Amino acid sequence: MLCCVGLKIDCDPVLEQVVTLAVATGAEVDILHAVKYLSDDVVNTLRVNIPDCHILDTLRDQRLKEAKEAKEVLDSRIETFWAGHHELRESYGYRELPCSVLEGYPTQASPITKGVIKRSHVPVVVVQPRRD
C-alpha cells in the first residue's frame, strides 16, 4: 500500500488507517511525501535571471537539503506515531514503514484524490477518512 502524506498536517489519522488496513489484508505499507517538482519554465527563468552558475548550484543544493530535512521530519512523525500506537505496532509485526521523499508534481491541492486517480497507470483504491 502506498500512503501519501503531507507534512503540514497531522498525519496520525492517515497512518492509523493505512496500517489498520495493512494488518487486515497482510499488505506492506510504503509512506511517500512529494516535494514539488520545479517545472522547466521555472528552471529556465532561474537560468535567465541568475546567470551565475554558482548561485544556481547553491539553489539546487538547498532543494536537496530541504528534501533531506523533510525525510527527517517524516521519519520523526513515524516514530511518534508508533509511540502512540503500541497495539497497532504489535499487530503490524514491528515491521518498518519505509519512508520516501521524492521530487515530483503533487497534484494541486483541490482535489488531490481525483488527480491521483486520473494520473495513475495502475489500479487505485481510495479510502475515505474515518468520520468519528
Coordinates of C-alpha atoms in Angstrom, one line a residue:
M1 CA 0.0 0.0 0.0
L2 CA 1.3 3.4 -0.8
C3 CA 0.3 6.1 1.7
C4 CA 1.0 9.7 0.6
V5 CA 1.2 12.2 3.4
G6 CA 1.8 15.9 3.8
L7 CA 4.0 17.3 6.5
K8 CA 1.9 20.4 7.3
I9 CA -0.9 18.5 8.8
D10 CA -1.3 15.8 11.5
C11 CA -0.8 12.6 9.6
D12 CA -1.5 10.2 12.5
P13 CA -5.2 9.5 11.4
V14 CA -4.0 8.7 7.9
L15 CA -1.2 6.4 9.2
E16 CA -3.5 4.7 11.7
Q17 CA -6.0 3.9 8.9
V18 CA -3.4 2.6 6.4
V19 CA -1.7 0.4 9.0
T20 CA -5.0 -0.9 10.2
L21 CA -5.9 -1.8 6.5
A22 CA -2.4 -3.4 6.1
V23 CA -2.9 -5.5 9.2
A24 CA -6.3 -6.6 7.9
T25 CA -5.1 -7.5 4.4
G26 CA -1.5 -8.6 5.2
A27 CA -0.2 -5.8 3.0
E28 CA 3.1 -3.9 3.3
V29 CA 3.0 -0.1 3.6
D30 CA 5.2 2.5 2.0
I31 CA 5.0 6.1 3.1
L32 CA 5.6 8.9 0.5
H33 CA 5.9 12.6 0.7
A34 CA 6.3 14.5 -2.6
V35 CA 8.3 17.7 -2.9
K36 CA 7.0 19.9 -5.7
Y37 CA 8.9 19.5 -8.9
L38 CA 10.4 22.6 -10.5
S39 CA 8.9 22.9 -13.9
D40 CA 11.2 23.5 -17.0
D41 CA 9.7 27.0 -17.1
V42 CA 10.8 27.8 -13.6
V43 CA 14.3 26.3 -14.2
N44 CA 14.7 28.3 -17.4
T45 CA 13.5 31.5 -15.7
L46 CA 16.1 30.9 -12.9
R47 CA 18.8 30.4 -15.6
V48 CA 17.9 33.6 -17.4
N49 CA 17.7 35.7 -14.2
I50 CA 20.6 34.1 -12.3
P51 CA 23.4 33.7 -14.8
D52 CA 25.9 32.9 -12.0
C53 CA 26.2 29.0 -12.1
H54 CA 27.5 29.0 -8.5
I55 CA 24.2 30.6 -7.3
L56 CA 22.2 28.1 -9.3
D57 CA 24.2 25.2 -7.8
T58 CA 23.6 26.7 -4.3
L59 CA 19.8 26.8 -5.0
R60 CA 19.9 23.1 -6.2
D61 CA 21.8 22.1 -3.1
Q62 CA 19.2 24.0 -0.9
R63 CA 16.4 22.0 -2.5
L64 CA 18.3 18.7 -1.8
K65 CA 18.8 19.9 1.8
E66 CA 15.1 20.6 2.2
A67 CA 14.2 17.2 0.8
K68 CA 16.6 15.6 3.4
E69 CA 15.0 17.7 6.2
A70 CA 11.5 16.6 5.0
K71 CA 12.7 13.0 5.2
E72 CA 13.9 13.5 8.8
V73 CA 10.6 15.1 9.7
L74 CA 8.7 12.2 8.1
D75 CA 10.9 9.7 10.0
S76 CA 10.2 11.6 13.2
R77 CA 6.5 11.6 12.6
I78 CA 6.5 7.8 12.1
E79 CA 8.4 7.3 15.3
T80 CA 5.9 9.5 17.2
F81 CA 3.0 7.6 15.5
W82 CA 4.4 4.2 16.7
A83 CA 5.0 5.6 20.2
G84 CA 1.3 6.4 20.5
H85 CA 0.0 3.2 18.8
H86 CA 1.7 0.2 20.6
E87 CA -1.0 -2.3 19.9
L88 CA -1.2 -1.4 16.2
R89 CA 2.6 -1.7 16.0
E90 CA 2.4 -5.1 17.5
S91 CA -0.4 -6.1 15.1
Y92 CA 1.7 -4.9 12.2
G93 CA 4.5 -7.2 13.4
Y94 CA 7.0 -4.4 14.2
R95 CA 7.8 -4.1 10.5
E96 CA 9.2 -0.9 9.2
L97 CA 7.2 1.7 7.5
P98 CA 9.6 2.7 4.7
C99 CA 9.5 6.4 4.0
S100 CA 10.5 8.2 0.9
V101 CA 10.6 11.9 -0.1
L102 CA 10.6 12.3 -3.8
E103 CA 10.6 15.2 -6.1
G104 CA 7.6 15.1 -8.2
Y105 CA 4.5 17.0 -9.2
P106 CA 1.9 16.5 -6.4
T107 CA -1.5 17.2 -7.8
Q108 CA -2.9 20.6 -7.0
A109 CA -4.5 20.9 -3.5
S110 CA -8.0 20.6 -4.8
P111 CA -8.9 17.8 -5.5
I112 CA -5.8 15.7 -4.8
T113 CA -7.5 12.3 -4.9
K114 CA -9.1 12.9 -8.2
G115 CA -5.8 14.0 -9.7
V116 CA -4.0 10.9 -8.4
I117 CA -6.7 8.6 -9.9
K118 CA -6.6 10.5 -13.2
R119 CA -2.8 10.3 -13.5
S120 CA -2.2 6.7 -12.2
H121 CA -1.1 4.0 -14.5
V122 CA -2.1 1.3 -12.0
P123 CA -5.4 0.5 -10.2
V124 CA -6.1 2.8 -7.3
V125 CA -8.3 2.2 -4.3
V126 CA -9.3 5.3 -2.4
V127 CA -10.1 5.1 1.2
Q128 CA -12.2 7.9 2.7
P129 CA -11.1 9.2 6.1
R130 CA -12.9 7.9 9.1
R131 CA -15.7 10.1 10.4
D132 CA -15.9 9.6 14.1

